[in-house]
Short mmCIF file of C-alpha atoms and ligand atoms in Angstrom, two decimals:
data_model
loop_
_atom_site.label_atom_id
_atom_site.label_comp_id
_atom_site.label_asym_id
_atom_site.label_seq_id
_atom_site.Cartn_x
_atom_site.Cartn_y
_atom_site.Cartn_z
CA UNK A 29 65.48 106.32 53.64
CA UNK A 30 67.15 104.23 56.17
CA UNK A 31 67.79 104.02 59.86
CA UNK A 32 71.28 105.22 59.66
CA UNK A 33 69.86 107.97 57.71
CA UNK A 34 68.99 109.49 60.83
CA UNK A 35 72.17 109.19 62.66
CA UNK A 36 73.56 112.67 63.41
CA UNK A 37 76.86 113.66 62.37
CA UNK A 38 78.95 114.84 65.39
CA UNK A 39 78.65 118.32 67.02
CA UNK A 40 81.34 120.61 66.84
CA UNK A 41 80.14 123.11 68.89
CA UNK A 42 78.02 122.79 72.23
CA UNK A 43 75.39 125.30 73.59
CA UNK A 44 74.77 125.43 77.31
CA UNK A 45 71.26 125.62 77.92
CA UNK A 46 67.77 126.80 76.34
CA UNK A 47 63.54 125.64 76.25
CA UNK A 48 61.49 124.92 73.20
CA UNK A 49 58.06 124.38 73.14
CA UNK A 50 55.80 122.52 70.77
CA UNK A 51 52.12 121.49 70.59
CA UNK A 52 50.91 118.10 69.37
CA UNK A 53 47.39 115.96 68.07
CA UNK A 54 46.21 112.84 68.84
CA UNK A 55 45.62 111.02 65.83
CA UNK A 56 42.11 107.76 65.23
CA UNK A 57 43.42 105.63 63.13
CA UNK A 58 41.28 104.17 60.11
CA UNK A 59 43.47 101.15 59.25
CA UNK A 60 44.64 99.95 62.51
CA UNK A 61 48.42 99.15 63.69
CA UNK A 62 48.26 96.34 65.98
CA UNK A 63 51.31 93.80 65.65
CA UNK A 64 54.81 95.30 65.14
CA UNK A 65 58.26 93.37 64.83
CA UNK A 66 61.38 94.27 66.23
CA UNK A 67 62.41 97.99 66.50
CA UNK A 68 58.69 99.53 66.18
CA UNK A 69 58.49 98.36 62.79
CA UNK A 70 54.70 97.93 62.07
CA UNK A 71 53.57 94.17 60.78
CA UNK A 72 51.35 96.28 58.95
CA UNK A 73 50.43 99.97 57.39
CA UNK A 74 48.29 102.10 58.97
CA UNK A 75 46.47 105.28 57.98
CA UNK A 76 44.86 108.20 60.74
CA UNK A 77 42.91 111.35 60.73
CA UNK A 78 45.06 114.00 62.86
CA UNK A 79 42.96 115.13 65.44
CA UNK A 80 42.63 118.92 66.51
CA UNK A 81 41.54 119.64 69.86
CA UNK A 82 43.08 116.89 71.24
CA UNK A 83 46.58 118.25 71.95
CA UNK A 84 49.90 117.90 74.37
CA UNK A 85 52.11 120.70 74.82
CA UNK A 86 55.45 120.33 76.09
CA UNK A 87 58.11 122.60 76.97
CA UNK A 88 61.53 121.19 77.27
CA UNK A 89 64.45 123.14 79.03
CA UNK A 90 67.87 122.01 78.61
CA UNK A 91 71.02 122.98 80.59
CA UNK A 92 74.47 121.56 80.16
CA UNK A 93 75.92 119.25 82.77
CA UNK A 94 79.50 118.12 84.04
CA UNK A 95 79.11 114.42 83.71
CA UNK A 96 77.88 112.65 80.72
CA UNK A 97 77.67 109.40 82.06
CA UNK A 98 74.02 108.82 82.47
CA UNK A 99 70.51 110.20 81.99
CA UNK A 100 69.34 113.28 83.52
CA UNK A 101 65.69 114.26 83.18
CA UNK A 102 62.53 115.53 85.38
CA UNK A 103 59.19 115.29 84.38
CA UNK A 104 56.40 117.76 85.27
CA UNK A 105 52.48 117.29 83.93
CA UNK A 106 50.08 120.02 85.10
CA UNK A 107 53.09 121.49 86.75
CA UNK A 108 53.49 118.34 89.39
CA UNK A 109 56.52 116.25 89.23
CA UNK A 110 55.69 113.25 87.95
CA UNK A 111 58.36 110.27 89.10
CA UNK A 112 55.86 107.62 87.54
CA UNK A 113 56.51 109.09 83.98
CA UNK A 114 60.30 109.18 84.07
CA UNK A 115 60.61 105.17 83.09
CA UNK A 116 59.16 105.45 80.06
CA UNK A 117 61.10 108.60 79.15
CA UNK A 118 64.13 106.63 80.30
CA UNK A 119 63.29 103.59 77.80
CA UNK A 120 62.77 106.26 75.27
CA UNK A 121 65.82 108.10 75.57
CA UNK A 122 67.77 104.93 75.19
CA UNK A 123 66.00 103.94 72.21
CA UNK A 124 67.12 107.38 70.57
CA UNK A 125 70.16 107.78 71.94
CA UNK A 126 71.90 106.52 69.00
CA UNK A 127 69.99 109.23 66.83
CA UNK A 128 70.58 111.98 68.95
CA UNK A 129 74.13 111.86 70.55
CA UNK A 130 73.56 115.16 72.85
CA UNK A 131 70.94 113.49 74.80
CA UNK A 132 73.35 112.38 77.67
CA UNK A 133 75.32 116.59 77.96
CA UNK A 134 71.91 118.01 79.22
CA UNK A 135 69.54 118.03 82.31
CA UNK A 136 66.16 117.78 80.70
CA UNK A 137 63.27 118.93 82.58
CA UNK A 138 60.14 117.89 80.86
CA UNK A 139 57.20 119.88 81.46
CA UNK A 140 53.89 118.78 79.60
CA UNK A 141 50.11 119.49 79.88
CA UNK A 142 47.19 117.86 78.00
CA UNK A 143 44.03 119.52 76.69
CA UNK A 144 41.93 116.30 77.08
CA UNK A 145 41.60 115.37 81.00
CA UNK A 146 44.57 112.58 82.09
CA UNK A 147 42.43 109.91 83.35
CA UNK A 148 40.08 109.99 80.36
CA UNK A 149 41.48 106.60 78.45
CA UNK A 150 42.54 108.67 75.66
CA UNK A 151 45.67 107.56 74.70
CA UNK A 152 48.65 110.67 75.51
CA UNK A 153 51.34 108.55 74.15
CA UNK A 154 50.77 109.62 70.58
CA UNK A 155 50.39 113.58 71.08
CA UNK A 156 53.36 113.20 74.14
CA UNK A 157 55.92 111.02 72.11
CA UNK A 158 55.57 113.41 68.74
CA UNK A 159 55.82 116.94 71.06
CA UNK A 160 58.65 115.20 73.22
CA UNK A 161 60.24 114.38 69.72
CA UNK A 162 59.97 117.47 68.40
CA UNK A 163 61.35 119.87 71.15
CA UNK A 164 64.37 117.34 70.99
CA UNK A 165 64.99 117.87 67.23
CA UNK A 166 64.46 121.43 67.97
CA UNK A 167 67.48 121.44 70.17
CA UNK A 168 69.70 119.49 68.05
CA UNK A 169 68.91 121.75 65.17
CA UNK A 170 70.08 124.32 67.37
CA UNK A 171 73.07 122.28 67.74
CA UNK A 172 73.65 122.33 64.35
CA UNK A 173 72.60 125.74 63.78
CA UNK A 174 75.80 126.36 66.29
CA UNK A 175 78.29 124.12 65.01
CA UNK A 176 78.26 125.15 60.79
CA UNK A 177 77.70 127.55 58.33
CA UNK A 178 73.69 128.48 57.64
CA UNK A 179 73.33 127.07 54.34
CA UNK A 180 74.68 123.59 55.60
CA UNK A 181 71.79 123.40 58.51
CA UNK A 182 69.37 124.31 55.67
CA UNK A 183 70.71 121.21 53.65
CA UNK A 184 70.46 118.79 56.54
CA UNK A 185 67.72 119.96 58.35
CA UNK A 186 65.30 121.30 56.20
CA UNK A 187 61.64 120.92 56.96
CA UNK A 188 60.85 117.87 55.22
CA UNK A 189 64.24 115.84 57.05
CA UNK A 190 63.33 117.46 60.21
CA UNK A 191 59.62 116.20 60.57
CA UNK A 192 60.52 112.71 58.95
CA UNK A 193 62.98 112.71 61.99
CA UNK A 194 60.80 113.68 64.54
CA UNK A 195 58.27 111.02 63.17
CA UNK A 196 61.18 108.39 63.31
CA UNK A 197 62.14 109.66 66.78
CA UNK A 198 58.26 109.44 67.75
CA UNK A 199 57.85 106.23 66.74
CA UNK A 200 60.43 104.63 68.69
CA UNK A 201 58.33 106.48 72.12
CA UNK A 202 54.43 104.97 70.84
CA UNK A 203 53.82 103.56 67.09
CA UNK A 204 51.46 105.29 66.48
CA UNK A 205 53.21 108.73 67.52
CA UNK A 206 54.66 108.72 64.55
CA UNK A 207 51.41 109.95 62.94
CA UNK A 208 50.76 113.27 65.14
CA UNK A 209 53.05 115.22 63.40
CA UNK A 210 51.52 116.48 59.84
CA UNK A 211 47.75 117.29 59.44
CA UNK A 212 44.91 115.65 58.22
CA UNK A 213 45.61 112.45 57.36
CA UNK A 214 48.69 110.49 57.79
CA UNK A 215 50.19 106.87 56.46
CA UNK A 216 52.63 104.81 58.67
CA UNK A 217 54.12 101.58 56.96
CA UNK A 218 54.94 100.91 54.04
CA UNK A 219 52.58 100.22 51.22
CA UNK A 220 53.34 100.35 47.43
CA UNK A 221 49.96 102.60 46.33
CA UNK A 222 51.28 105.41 48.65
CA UNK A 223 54.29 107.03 47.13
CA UNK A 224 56.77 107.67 49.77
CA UNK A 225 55.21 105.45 52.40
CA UNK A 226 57.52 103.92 55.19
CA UNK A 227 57.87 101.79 58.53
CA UNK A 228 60.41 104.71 60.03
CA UNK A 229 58.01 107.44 59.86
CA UNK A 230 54.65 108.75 59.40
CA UNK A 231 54.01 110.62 55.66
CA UNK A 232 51.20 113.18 54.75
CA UNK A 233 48.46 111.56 52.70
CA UNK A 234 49.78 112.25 49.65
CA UNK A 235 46.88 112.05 47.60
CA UNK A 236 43.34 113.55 46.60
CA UNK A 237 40.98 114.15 49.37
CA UNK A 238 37.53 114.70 48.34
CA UNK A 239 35.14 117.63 49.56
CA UNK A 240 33.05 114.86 51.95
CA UNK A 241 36.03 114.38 54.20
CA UNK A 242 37.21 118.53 54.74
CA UNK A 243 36.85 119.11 58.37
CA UNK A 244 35.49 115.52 58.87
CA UNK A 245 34.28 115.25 62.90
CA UNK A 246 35.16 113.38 65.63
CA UNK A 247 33.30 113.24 69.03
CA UNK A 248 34.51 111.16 71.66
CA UNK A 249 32.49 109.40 73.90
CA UNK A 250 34.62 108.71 77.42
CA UNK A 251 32.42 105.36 78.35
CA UNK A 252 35.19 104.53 80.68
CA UNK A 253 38.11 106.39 82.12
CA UNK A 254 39.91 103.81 84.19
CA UNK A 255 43.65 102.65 83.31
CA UNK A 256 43.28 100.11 80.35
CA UNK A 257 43.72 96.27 81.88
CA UNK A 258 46.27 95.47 79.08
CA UNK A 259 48.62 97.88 77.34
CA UNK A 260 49.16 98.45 73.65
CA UNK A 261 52.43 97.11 73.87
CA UNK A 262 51.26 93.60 75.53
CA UNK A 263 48.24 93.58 72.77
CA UNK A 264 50.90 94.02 70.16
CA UNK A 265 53.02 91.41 71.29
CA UNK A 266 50.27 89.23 71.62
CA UNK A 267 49.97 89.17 67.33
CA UNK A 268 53.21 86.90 67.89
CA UNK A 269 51.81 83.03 66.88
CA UNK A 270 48.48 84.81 66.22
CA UNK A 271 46.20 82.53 64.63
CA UNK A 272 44.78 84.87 62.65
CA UNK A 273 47.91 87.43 62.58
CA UNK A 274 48.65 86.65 58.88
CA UNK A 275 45.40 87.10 57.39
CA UNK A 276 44.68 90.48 59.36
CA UNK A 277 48.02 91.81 58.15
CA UNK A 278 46.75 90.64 54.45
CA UNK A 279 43.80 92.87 55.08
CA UNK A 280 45.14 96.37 56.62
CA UNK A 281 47.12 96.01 53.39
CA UNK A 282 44.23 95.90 51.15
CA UNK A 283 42.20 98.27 53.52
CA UNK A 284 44.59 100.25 52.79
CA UNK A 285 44.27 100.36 49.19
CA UNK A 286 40.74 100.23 49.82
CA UNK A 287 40.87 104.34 51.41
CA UNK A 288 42.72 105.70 48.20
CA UNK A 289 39.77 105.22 45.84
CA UNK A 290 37.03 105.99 49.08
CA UNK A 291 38.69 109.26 49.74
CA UNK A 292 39.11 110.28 46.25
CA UNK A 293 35.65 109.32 45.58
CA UNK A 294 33.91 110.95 48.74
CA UNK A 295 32.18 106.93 48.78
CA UNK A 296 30.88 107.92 52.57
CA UNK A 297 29.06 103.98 52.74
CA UNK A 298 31.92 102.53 51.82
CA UNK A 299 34.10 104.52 54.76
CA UNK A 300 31.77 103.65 57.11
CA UNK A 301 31.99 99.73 56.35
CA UNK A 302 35.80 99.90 55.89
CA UNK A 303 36.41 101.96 59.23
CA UNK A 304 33.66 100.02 61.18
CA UNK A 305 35.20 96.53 60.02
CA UNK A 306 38.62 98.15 61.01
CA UNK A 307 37.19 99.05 64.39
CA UNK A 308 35.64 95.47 65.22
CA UNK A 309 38.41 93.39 64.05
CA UNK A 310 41.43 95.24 66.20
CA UNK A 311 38.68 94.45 69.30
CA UNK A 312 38.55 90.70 67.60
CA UNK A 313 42.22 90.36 67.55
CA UNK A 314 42.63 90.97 71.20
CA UNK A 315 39.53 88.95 72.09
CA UNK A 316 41.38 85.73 70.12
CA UNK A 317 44.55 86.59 71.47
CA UNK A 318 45.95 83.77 73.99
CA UNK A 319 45.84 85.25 77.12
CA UNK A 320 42.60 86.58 75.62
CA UNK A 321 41.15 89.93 76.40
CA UNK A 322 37.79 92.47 76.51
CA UNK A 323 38.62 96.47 76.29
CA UNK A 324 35.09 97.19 75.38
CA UNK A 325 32.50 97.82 77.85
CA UNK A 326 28.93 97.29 77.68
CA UNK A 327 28.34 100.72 77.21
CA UNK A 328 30.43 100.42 73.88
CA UNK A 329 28.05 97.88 72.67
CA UNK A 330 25.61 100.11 73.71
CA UNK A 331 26.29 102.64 71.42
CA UNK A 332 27.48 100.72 69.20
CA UNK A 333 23.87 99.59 68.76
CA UNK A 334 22.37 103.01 68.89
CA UNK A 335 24.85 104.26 66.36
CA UNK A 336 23.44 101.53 64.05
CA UNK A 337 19.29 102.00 64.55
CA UNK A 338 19.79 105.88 64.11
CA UNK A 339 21.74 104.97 60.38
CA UNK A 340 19.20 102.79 59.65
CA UNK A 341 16.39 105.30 60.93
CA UNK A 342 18.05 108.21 59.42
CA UNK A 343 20.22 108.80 56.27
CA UNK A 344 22.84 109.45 58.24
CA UNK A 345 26.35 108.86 57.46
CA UNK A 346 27.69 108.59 61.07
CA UNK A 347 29.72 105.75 61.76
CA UNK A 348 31.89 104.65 64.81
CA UNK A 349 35.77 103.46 65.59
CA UNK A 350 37.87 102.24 68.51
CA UNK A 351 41.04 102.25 69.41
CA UNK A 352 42.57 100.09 72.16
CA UNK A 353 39.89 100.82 74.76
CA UNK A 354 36.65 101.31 75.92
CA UNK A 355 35.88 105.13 74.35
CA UNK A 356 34.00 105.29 71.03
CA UNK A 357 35.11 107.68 68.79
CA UNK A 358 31.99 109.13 66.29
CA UNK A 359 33.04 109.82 63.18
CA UNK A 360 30.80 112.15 60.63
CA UNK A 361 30.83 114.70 58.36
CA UNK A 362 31.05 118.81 59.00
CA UNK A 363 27.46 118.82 56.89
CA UNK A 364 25.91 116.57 59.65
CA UNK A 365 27.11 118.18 62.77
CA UNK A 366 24.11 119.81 64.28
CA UNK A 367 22.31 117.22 63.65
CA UNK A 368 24.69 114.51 64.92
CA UNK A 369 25.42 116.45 68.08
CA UNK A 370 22.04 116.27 68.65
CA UNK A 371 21.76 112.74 68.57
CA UNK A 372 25.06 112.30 70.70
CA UNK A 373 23.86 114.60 73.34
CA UNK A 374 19.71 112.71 73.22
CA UNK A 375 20.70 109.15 73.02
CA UNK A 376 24.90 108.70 73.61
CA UNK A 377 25.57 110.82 76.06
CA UNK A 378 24.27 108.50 78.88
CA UNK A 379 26.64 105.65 78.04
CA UNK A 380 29.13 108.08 78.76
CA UNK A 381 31.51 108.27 82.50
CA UNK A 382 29.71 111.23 83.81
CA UNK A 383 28.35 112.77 80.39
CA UNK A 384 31.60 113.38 79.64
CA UNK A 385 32.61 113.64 75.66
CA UNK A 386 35.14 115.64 73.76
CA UNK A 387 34.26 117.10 70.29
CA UNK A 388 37.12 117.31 67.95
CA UNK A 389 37.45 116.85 64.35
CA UNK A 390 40.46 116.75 61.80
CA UNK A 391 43.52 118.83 62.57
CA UNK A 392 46.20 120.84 60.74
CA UNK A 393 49.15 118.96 63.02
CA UNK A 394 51.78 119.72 65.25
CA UNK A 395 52.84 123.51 66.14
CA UNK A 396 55.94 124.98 67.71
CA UNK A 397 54.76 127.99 70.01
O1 PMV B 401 50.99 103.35 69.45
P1 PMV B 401 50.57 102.21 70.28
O2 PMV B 401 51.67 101.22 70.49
O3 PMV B 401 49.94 102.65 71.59
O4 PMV B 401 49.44 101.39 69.49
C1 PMV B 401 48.22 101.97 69.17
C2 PMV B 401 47.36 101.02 68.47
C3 PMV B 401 45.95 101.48 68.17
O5 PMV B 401 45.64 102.73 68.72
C4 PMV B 401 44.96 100.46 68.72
C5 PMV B 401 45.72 101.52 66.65
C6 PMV B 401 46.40 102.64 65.91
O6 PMV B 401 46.78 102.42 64.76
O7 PMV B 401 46.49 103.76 66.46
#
């Protein structure tokens, strides 16, 4: 598929107001994105459990307007108007605009709520962008649903081009939205082992997953909840005239071949080496960017540390990853959990910003309530 795949055809018919609702994950990615070229295209593919208790859920009401000039859209989180959010929504909607022609006919008001605390440095862009995505497809299925004959919405919006779009639409919000749509493991970028893989769009993990990775887990450890000194999007841009861009992007691709044959084979030492050296070199990356920067703490390295004397006390086949901040996510599997929770709660827990962690583990994806 292309971009202009996703253009809309005109709609004949107009409806004059209604709300959808729809629940989304977070996602941790394994292979990291980090370096994109123009239009959200990834410099390289990336792969991500979906997370499960990690959610946003937005509602989005809709009600036609007079002039269609310009914008029109309130955002609420927790139920507080939120004036600081409405840029980014702005930026979004501009970027879609072109995908979804409706978008300047309505008054949006936005109203979204997060299961994981705000201020926790994990990352709402991914579960936001992919819910705010998918209540807009919602309405301009509706749209369609209005303007022709049943069978012809079932031809052009059937589940499979729906989600694709709402992963395209995602992805022009936060990259890595793109991946919160689908359950339990999703590919973003192209890459020629995974059939059907693409830079528009997130796809399901196509292929076998073995028995070690059902219900893998995911606790994460909030070591600091301030607002991240450098955003995403200035990391990403700093992979320009990266010394060392070329050579990372060579090896997320063969990382990425790496995971078929490690999660058909259930090869737990060889995830935790692939997803640790994942981990470590997006932290690298920034830290040999020019301006160069630190988003780990030294509580990270703490654990870090810990993580690594209790594998190599233990058999243990816990293992850790980061994504663009100071929060370590623990990754292990269902069989370990008591155990591992015990360790997390004896000898993590005090790295942590007020105790605080969040257990999770893979997801089934986004849900419309
Ligand atoms: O989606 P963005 O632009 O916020 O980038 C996210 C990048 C990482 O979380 C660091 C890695 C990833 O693949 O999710």
């Amino acid at each position: 598929m292309i971009e202009k795949d996703f253009i809309s055809n005109p709609y004949k018919k107009s409806i004059e107001n209604g709300s959808f609702t729809w629940s989304s994950p977070s996602n941790i990615a394994l292979v990291k994105y980090w370096g994109k070229k123009e239009n959200q295209i990834p410099e390289n593919p990336s792969i991500s459990f979906t997370l499960n208790n990690c959610k946003t859920t937005t509602t989005v009401s809709f009600s036609k307007k007079q002039l269609n000039t310009d914008f029109s859209l309130e955002v609420f989180l927790d139920g507080q108007l939120k004036t600081d959010f409405k840029p980014k929504i702005l930026t979004f909607f501009n970027r879609i605009e072109t995908y979804l022609p409706f978008l300047k006919d309505y008054h949006f008001k936005i109203e979204t709520s997060n299961t994981f605390p705000h201020s926790s440095g994990i990352a709402s862009s991914a579960s936001g962008m992919s819910a705010l995505a998918l209540c807009l497809m919602s309405i301009e299925k509706e749209l369609i649903k209005s303007s022709v004959i049943p069978s012809a919405v079932e031809e052009s919006h059937n589940e499979d081009f729906f989600i694709k779009k709402a992963s395209f639409l995602a992805r022009l919000g936060s990259g890595s939205a793109c991946r919160s749509l689908e359950g339990d493991i999703v590919v973003w970028g192209k890459h020629d082992t995974i059939e059907g893989s693409s830079d528009l769009f997130g796809v399901k993990y196509p292929y076998e997953i073995h028995n070690n990775f059902k219900n893998y887990q995911d606790t994460i450890l909030l070591v600091d909840k301030g607002e991240k000194q450098v955003s995403s999007s200035v990391g990403h841009n700093l992979m320009y005239g990266h010394p060392f861009a070329q050579k990372r992007f060579k090896q997320a691709n063969k990382n990425l071949s790496n995971v078929v044959s490690i999660l058909k084979k259930g090869s737990l030492d060889a995830f935790i080496a692939l997803v640790e050296s994942e981990a470590l070199t997006l932290h690298a990356m920034m830290m040999t960017s020019m301006p160069y920067f630190i988003l780990m703490k030294p509580n990270t390295l703490e654990i870090i540390n810990k993580i690594w004397s209790y594998r190599e006390k233990t058999n243990s086949k816990l293992c850790f990853t980061l994504d663009a901040g100071a929060n370590v996510h623990v990754l292990y599997p269902e069989s370990e959990t008591k155990t591992c929770l015990e360790f997390i709660q004896n000898e993590l827990v005090a790295y942590c910003q007020n105790g605080q962690y969040i257990c999770d583990r893979i997801g089934f994806g986004a849900k419309q309530l």
